[in-house]
mmCIF file of C-alpha atoms and ligand atoms in Angstrom:
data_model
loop_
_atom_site.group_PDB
_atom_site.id
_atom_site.type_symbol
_atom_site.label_atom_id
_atom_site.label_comp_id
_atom_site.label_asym_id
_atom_site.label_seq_id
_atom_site.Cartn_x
_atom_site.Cartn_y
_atom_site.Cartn_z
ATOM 1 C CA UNK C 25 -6.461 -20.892 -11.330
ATOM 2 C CA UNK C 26 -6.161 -21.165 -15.182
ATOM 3 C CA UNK C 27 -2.501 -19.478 -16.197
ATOM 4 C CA UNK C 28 -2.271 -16.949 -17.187
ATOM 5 C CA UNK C 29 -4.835 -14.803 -15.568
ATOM 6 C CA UNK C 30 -4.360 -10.694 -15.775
ATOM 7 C CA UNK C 31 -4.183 -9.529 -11.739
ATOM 8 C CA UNK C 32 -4.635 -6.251 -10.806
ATOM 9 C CA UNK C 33 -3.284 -5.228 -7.118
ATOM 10 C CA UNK C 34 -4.584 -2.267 -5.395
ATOM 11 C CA UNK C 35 -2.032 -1.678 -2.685
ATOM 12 C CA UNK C 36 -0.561 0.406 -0.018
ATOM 13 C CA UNK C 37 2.529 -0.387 2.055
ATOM 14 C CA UNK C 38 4.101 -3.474 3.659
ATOM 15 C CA UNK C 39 1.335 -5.600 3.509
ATOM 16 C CA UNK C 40 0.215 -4.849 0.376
ATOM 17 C CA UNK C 41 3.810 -5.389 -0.944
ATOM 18 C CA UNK C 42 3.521 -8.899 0.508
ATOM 19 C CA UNK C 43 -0.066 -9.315 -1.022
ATOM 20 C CA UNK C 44 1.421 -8.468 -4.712
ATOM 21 C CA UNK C 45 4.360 -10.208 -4.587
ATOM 22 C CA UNK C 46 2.795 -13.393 -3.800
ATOM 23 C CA UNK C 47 0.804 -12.912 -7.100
ATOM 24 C CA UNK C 48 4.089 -12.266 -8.487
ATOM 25 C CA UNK C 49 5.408 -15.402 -8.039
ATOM 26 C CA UNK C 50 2.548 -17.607 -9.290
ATOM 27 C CA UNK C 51 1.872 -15.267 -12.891
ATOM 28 C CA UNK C 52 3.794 -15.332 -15.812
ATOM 29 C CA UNK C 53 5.878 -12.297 -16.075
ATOM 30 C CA UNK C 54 3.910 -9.272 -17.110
ATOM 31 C CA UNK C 55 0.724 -10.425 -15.710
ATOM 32 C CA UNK C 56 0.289 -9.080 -12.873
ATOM 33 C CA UNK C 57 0.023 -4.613 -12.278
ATOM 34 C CA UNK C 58 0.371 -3.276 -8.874
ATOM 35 C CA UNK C 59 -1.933 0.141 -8.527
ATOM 36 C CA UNK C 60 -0.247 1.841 -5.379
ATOM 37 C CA UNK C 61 -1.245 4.835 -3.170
ATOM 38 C CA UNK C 62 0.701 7.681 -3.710
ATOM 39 C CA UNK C 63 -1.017 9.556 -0.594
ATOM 40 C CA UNK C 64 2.212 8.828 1.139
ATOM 41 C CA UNK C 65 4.147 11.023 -0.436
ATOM 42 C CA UNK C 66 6.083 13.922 0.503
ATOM 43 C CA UNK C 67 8.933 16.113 -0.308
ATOM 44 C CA UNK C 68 12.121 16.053 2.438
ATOM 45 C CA UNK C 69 15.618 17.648 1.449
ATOM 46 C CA UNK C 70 14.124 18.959 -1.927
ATOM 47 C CA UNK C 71 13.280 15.088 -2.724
ATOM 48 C CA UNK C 72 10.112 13.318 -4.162
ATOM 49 C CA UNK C 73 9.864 10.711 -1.673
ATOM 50 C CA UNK C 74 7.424 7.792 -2.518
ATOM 51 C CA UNK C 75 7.361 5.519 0.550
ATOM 52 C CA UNK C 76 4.671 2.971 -1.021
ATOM 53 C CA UNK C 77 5.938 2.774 -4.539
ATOM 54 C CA UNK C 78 9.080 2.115 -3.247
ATOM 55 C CA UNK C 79 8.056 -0.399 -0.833
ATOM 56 C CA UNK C 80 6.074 -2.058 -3.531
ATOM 57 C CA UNK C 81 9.143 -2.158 -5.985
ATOM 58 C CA UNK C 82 11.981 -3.103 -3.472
ATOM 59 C CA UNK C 83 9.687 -6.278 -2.587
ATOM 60 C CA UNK C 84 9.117 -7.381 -6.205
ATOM 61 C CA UNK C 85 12.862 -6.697 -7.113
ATOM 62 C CA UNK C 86 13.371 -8.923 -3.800
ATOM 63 C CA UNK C 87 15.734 -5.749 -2.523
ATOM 64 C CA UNK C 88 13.250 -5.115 0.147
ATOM 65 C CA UNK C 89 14.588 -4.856 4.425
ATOM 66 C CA UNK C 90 12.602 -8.419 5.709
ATOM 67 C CA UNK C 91 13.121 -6.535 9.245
ATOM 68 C CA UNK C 92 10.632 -3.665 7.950
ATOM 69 C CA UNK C 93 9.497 -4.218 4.796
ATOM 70 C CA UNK C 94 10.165 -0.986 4.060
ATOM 71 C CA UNK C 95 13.606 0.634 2.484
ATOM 72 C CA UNK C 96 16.345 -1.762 1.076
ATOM 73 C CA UNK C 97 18.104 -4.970 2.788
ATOM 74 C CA UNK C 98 21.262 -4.128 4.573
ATOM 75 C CA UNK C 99 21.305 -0.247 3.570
ATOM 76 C CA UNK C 100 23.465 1.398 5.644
ATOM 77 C CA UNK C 101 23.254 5.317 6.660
ATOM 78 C CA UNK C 102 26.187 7.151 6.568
ATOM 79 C CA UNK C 103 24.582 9.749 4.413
ATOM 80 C CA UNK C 104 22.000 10.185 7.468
ATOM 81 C CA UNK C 105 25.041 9.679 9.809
ATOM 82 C CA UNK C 106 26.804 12.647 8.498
ATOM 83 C CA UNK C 107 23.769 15.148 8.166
ATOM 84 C CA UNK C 108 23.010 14.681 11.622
ATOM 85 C CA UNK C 109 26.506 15.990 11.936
ATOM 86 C CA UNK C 110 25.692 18.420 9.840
ATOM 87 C CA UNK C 111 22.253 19.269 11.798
ATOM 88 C CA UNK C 112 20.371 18.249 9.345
ATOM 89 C CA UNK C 113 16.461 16.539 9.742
ATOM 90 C CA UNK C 114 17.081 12.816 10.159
ATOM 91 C CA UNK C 115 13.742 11.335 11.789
ATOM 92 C CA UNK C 116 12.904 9.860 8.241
ATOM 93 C CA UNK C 117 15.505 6.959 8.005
ATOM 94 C CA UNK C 118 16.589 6.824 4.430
ATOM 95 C CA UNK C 119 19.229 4.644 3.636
ATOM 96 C CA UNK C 120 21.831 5.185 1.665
ATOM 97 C CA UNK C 121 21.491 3.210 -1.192
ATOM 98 C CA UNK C 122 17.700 4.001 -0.853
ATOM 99 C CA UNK C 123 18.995 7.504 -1.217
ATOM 100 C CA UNK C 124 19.437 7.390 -4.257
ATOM 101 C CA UNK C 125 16.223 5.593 -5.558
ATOM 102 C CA UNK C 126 14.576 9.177 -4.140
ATOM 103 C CA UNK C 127 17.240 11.305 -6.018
ATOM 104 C CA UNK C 128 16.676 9.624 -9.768
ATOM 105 C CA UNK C 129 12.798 9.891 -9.103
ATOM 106 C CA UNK C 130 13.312 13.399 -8.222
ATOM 107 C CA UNK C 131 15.767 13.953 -11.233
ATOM 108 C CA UNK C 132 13.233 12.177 -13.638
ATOM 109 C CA UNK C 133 10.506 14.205 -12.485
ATOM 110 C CA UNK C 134 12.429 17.209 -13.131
ATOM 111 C CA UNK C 135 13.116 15.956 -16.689
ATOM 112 C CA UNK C 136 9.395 16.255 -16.620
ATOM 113 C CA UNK C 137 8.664 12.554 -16.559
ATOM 114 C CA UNK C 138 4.930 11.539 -14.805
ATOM 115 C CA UNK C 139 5.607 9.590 -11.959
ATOM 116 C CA UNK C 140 4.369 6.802 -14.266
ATOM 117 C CA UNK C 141 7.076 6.848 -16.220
ATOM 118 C CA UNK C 142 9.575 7.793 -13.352
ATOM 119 C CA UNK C 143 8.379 4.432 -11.544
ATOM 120 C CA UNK C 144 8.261 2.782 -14.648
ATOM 121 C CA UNK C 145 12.073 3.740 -15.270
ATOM 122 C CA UNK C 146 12.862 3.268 -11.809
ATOM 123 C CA UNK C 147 11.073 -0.385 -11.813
ATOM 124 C CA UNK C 148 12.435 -1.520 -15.479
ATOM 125 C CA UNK C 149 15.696 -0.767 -13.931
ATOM 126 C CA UNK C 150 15.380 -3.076 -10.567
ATOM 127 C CA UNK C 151 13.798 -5.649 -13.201
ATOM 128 C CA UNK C 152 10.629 -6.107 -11.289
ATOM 129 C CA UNK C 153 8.909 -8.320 -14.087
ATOM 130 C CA UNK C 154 5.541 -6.819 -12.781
ATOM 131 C CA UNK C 155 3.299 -3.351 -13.826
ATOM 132 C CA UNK C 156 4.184 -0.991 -10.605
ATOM 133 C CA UNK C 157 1.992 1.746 -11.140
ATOM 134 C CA UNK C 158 1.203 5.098 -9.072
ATOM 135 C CA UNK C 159 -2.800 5.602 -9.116
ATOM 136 C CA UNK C 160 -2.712 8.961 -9.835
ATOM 137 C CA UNK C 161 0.462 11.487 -11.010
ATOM 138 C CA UNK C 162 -1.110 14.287 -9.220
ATOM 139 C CA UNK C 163 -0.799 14.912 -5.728
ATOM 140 C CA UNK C 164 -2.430 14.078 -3.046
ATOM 141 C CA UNK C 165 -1.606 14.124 0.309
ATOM 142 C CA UNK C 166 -3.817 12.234 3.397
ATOM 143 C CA UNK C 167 -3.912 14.484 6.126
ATOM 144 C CA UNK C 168 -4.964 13.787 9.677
ATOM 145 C CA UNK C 169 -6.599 15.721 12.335
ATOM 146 C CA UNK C 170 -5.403 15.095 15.899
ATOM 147 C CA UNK C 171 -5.431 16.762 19.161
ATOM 148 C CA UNK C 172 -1.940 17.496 18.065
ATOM 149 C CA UNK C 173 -3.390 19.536 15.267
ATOM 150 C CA UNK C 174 -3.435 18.739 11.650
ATOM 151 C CA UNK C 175 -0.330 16.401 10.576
ATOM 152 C CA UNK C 176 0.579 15.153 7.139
ATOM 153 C CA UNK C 177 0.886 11.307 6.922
ATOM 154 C CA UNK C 178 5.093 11.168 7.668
ATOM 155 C CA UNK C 179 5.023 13.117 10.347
ATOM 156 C CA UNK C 180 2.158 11.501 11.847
ATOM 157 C CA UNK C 181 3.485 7.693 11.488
ATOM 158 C CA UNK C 182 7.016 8.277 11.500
ATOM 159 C CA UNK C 183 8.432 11.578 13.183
ATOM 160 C CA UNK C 184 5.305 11.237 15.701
ATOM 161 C CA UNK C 185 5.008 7.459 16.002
ATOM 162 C CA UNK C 186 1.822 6.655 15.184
ATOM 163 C CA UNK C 187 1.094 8.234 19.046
ATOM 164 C CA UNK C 188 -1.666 10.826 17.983
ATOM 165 C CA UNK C 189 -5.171 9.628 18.171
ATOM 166 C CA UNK C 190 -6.698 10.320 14.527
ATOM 167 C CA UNK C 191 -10.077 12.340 14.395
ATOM 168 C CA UNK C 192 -10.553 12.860 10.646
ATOM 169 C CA UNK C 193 -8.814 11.811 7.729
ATOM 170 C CA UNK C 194 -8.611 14.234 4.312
ATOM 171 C CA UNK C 195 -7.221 13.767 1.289
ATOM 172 C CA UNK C 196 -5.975 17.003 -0.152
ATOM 173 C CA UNK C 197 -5.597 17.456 -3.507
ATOM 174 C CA UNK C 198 -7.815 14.428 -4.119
ATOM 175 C CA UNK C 199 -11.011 16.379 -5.904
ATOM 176 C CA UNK C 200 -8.945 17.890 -8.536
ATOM 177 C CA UNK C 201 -6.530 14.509 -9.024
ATOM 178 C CA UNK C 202 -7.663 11.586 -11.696
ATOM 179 C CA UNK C 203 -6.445 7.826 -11.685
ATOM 180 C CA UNK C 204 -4.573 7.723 -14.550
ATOM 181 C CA UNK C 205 -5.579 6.042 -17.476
ATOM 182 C CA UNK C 206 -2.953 3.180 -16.883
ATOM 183 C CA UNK C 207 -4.272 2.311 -13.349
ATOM 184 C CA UNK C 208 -8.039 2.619 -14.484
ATOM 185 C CA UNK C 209 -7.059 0.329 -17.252
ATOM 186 C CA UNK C 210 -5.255 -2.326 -14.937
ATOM 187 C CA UNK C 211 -8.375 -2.310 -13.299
ATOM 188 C CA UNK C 212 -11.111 -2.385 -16.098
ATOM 189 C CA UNK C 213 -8.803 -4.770 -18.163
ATOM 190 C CA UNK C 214 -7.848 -7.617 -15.331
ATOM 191 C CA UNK C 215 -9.162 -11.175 -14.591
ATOM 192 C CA UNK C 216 -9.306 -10.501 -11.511
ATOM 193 C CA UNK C 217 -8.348 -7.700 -9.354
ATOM 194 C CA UNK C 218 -7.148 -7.906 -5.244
ATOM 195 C CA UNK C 219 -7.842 -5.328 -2.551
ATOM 196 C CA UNK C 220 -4.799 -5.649 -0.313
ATOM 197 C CA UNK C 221 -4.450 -6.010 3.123
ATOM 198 C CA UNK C 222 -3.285 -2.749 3.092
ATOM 199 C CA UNK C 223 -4.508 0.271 5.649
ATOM 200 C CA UNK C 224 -8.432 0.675 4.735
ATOM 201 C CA UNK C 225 -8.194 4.162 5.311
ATOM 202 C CA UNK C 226 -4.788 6.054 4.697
ATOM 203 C CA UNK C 227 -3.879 3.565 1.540
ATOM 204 C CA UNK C 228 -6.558 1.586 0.283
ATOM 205 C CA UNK C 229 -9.391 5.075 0.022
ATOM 206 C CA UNK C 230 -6.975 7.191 -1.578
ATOM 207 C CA UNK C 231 -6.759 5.656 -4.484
ATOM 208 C CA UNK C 232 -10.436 3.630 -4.433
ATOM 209 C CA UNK C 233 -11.772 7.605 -4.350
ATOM 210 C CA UNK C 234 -9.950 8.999 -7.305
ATOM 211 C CA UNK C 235 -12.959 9.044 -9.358
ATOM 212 C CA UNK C 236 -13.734 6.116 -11.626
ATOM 213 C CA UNK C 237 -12.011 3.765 -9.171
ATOM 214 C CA UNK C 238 -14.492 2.350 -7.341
ATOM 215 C CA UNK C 239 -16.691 2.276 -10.335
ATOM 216 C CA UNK C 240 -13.673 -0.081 -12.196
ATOM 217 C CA UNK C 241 -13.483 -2.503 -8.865
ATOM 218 C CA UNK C 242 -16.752 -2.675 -8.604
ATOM 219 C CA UNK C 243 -17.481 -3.858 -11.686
ATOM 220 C CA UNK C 244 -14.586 -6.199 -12.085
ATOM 221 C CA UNK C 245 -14.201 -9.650 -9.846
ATOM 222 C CA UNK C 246 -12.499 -8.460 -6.967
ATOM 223 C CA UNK C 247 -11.423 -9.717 -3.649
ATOM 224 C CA UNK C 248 -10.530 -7.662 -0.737
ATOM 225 C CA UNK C 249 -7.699 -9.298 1.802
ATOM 226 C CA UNK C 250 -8.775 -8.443 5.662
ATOM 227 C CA UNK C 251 -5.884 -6.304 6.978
ATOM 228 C CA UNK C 252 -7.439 -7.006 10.640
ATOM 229 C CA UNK C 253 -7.023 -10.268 11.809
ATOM 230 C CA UNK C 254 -8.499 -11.077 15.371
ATOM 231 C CA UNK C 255 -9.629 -7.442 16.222
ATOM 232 C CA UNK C 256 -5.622 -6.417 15.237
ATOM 233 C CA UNK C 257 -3.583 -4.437 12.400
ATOM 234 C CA UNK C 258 -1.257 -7.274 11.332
ATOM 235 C CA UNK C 259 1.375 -4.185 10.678
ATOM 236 C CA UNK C 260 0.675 -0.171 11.530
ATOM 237 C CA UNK C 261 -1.920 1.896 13.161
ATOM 238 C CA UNK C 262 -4.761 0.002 11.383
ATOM 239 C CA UNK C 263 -6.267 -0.715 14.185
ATOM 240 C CA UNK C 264 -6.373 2.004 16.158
ATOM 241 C CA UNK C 265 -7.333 4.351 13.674
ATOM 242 C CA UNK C 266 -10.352 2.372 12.437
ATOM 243 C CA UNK C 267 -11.273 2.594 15.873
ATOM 244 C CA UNK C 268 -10.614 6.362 16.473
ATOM 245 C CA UNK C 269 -12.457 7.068 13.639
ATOM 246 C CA UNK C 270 -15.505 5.362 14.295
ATOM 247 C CA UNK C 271 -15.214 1.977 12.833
ATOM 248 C CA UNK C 272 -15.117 -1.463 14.381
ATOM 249 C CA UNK C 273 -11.229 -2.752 14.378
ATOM 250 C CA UNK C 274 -12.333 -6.137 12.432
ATOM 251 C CA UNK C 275 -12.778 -8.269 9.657
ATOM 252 C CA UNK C 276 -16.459 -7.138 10.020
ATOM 253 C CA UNK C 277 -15.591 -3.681 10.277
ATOM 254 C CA UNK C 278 -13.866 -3.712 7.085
ATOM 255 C CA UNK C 279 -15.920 -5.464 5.103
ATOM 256 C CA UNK C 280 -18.678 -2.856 5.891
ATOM 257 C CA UNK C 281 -15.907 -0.164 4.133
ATOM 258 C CA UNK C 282 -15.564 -2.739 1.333
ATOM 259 C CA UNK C 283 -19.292 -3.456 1.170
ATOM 260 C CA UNK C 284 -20.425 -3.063 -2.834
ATOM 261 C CA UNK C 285 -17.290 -3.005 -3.878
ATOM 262 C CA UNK C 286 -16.161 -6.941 -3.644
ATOM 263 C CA UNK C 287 -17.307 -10.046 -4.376
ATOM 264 C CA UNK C 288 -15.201 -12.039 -2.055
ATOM 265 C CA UNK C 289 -13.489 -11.077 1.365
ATOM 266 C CA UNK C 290 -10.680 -13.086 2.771
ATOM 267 C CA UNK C 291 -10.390 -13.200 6.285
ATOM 268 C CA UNK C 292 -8.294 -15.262 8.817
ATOM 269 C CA UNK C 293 -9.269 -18.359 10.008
ATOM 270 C CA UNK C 294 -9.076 -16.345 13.417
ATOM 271 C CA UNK C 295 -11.890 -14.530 12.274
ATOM 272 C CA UNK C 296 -14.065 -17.679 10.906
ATOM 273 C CA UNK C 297 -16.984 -16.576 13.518
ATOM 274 C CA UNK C 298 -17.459 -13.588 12.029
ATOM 275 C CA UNK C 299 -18.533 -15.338 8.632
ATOM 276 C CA UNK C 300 -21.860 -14.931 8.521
ATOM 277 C CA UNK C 301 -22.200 -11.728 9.343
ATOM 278 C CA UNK C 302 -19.935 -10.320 6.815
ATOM 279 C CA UNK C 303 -22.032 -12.283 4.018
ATOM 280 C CA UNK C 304 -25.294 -11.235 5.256
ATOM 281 C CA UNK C 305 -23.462 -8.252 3.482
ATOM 282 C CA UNK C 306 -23.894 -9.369 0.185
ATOM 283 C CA UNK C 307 -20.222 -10.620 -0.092
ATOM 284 C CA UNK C 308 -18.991 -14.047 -0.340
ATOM 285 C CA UNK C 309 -16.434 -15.100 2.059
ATOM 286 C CA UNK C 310 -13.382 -17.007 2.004
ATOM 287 C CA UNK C 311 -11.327 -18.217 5.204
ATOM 288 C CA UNK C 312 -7.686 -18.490 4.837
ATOM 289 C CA UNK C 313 -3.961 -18.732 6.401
ATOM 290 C CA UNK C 314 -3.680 -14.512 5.655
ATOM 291 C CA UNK C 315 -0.876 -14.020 7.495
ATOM 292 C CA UNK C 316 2.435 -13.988 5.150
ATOM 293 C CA UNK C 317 5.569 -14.797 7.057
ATOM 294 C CA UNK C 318 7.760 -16.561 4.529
ATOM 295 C CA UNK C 319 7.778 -15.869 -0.070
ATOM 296 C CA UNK C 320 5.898 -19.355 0.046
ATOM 297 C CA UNK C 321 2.926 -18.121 2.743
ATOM 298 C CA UNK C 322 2.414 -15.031 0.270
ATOM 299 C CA UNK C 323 2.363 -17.418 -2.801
ATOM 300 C CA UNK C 324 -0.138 -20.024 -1.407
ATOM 301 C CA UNK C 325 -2.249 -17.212 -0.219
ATOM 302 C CA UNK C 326 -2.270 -15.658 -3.627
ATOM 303 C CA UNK C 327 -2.713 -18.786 -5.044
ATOM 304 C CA UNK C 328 -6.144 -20.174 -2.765
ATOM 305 C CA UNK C 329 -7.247 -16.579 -3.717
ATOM 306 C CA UNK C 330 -6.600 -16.999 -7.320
ATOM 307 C CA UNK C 331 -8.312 -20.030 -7.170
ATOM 308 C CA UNK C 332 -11.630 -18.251 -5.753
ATOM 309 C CA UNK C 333 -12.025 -17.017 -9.288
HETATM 310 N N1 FO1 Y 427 8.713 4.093 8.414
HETATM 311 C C1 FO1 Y 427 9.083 4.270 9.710
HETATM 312 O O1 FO1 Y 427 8.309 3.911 10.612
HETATM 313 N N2 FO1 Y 427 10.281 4.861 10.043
HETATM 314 C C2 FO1 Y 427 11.161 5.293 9.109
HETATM 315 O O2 FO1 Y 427 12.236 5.834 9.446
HETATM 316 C C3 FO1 Y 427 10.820 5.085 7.724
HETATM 317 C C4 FO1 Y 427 11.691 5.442 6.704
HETATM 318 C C5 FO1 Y 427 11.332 5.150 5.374
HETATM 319 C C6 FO1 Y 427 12.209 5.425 4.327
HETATM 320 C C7 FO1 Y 427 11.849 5.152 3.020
HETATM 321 C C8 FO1 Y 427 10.612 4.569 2.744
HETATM 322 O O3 FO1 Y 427 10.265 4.278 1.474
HETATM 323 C C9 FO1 Y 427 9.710 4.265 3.775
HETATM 324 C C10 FO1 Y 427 10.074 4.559 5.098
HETATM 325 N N3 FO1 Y 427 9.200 4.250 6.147
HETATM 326 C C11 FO1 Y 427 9.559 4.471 7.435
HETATM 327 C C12 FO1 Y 427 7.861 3.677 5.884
HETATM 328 C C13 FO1 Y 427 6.949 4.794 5.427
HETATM 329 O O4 FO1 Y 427 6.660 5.650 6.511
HETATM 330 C C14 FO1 Y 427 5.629 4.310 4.791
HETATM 331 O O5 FO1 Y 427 4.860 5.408 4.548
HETATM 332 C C15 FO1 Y 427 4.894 3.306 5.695
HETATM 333 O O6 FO1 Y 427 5.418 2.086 5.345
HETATM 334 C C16 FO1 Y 427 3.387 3.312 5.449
HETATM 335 O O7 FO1 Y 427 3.101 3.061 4.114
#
């Protein structure tokens, strides 16, 4: 890969987190902009709660748990501790030093900062030497129809436990929302510019459907990561979902979702078989070592991919 190459990451939680901080480590500082879903989102105890962004930024500011990816290494919870004391909701497990990541967005947002420039603040101040970027600073929230009746996205894969079968996915708010000009930038302006192995559906549409998106990926070189490796979500309800909603829970399957969009898909060598089939979609394919266990896994996978261009 000739250095230094502009890389534009369009990512969701955990995995894309890995996905963009392998990139991180192989750019010069500055290079590389992570466009994140924002779907996510929600409001608890009067909060602005960002569960992607913040994922995102705790794993390029290293500060990320390695036992979930999510939230901040070694937190501890006595803030949680003492509201359940206190009856208070505690089925969303903020930390406390976590905590108050949620209550400086929140206070920045009040200052009437965009979440732009609250995640900006917020990542200048970790010194994460990357672009962490929301996709849109409207809102928009993925909701999901189950037999349990329509739940928003935390409830579903946190206070529920990913146990409801999803029927339907919406995205409300997502009509009247636009990718802001700094993400469709990232996108129009990069070298090259990485679908994630993120969710396809709850983290990866929601921001490849704010209008202009797909239009910008399309257009650029892009690469799409499989999040499905051997028929399974690596992390999450992937898997099932694609299946509950109609789709095949593959490497195949999500290539037909990425179909147009990409010029190369990266799949698992698990998944080597299904080669042919995904380019007799019209996209190129590229079998790697996906799965990221260790910094260096996410750099040489970020690298091999960096080389595709
Ligand atoms: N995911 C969970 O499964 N359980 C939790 O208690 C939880 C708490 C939490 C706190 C802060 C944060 O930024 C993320 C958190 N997540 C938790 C993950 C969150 O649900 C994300 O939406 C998923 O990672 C999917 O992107």
């Amino acid at each position: 890969m000739k250095e230094p190459m502009r890389v534009t990451v369009l990512a969701g939680g955990v995995g894309g987190a890995k996905m963009a901080h392998g990139f991180q480590q192989i750019l010069p500082a500055g290079e590389l902009t992570v466009v994140v879903n924002v779907a996510d989102d929600f409001e608890l105890f009067g909060l602005h709660i960002s569960p992607d962004l913040d994922t995102v930024m705790y794993t390029l500011a290293a500060l990320a748990s390695p036992v979930t990816g999510w939230g901040i290494q070694d937190d501890t919870h006595h803030a949680l501790q003492m509201l359940q004391k206190l009856g208070g909701d505690t089925w969303f497990g903020i930390g406390d030093a976590d905590l108050a990541t949620h209550l400086r967005r929140t206070q920045l947002l009040a200052d009437g900062c965009s979440l732009t420039d609250a995640t900006r603040s917020l990542a200048d101040s970790l010194g994460v030497p990357s672009h962490v970027l929301p996709a849109t600073d409207q809102r928009v929230a993925t909701m999901l129809q189950t037999d349990a009746g329509e739940l928003d996205f935390q409830t579903y894969f946190v206070r529920r436990g990913q146990r409801d079968e999803v029927r339907a996915v919406r995205f409300d708010g997502l009509e009247a929302a636009g990718a802001t000009p700094a993400a469709l930038a990232a996108i129009r302006e990069a070298d090259l510019v990485i679908i994630a192995p993120s969710n396809p559906i709850v983290s990866v549409r929601p921001i490849l459907e704010l209008p202009g998106v797909s239009a910008a990926v399309a257009s650029a070189k892009s690469v799409a990561v499989s999040p499905i490796v051997d028929g399974r979500a690596l992390k999450g309800p992937a898997d099932r979902m694609l299946t509950s909603l109609g789709y095949e829970s593959s490497a195949l399957g999500v290539a037909r979702l990425y179909a147009g969009l990409i010029e190369w898909f990266v799949i698992d060598e698990a998944d080597a078989g299904l080669a042919p089939r995904i380019e007799a979609l019209g996209i190129r394919v590229a079998v790697l070592p996906t799965m990221m266990h260790s910094d260096d896994d996410r750099a040489a996978l970020a690298r091999a991919i960096g080389d595709l261009a």
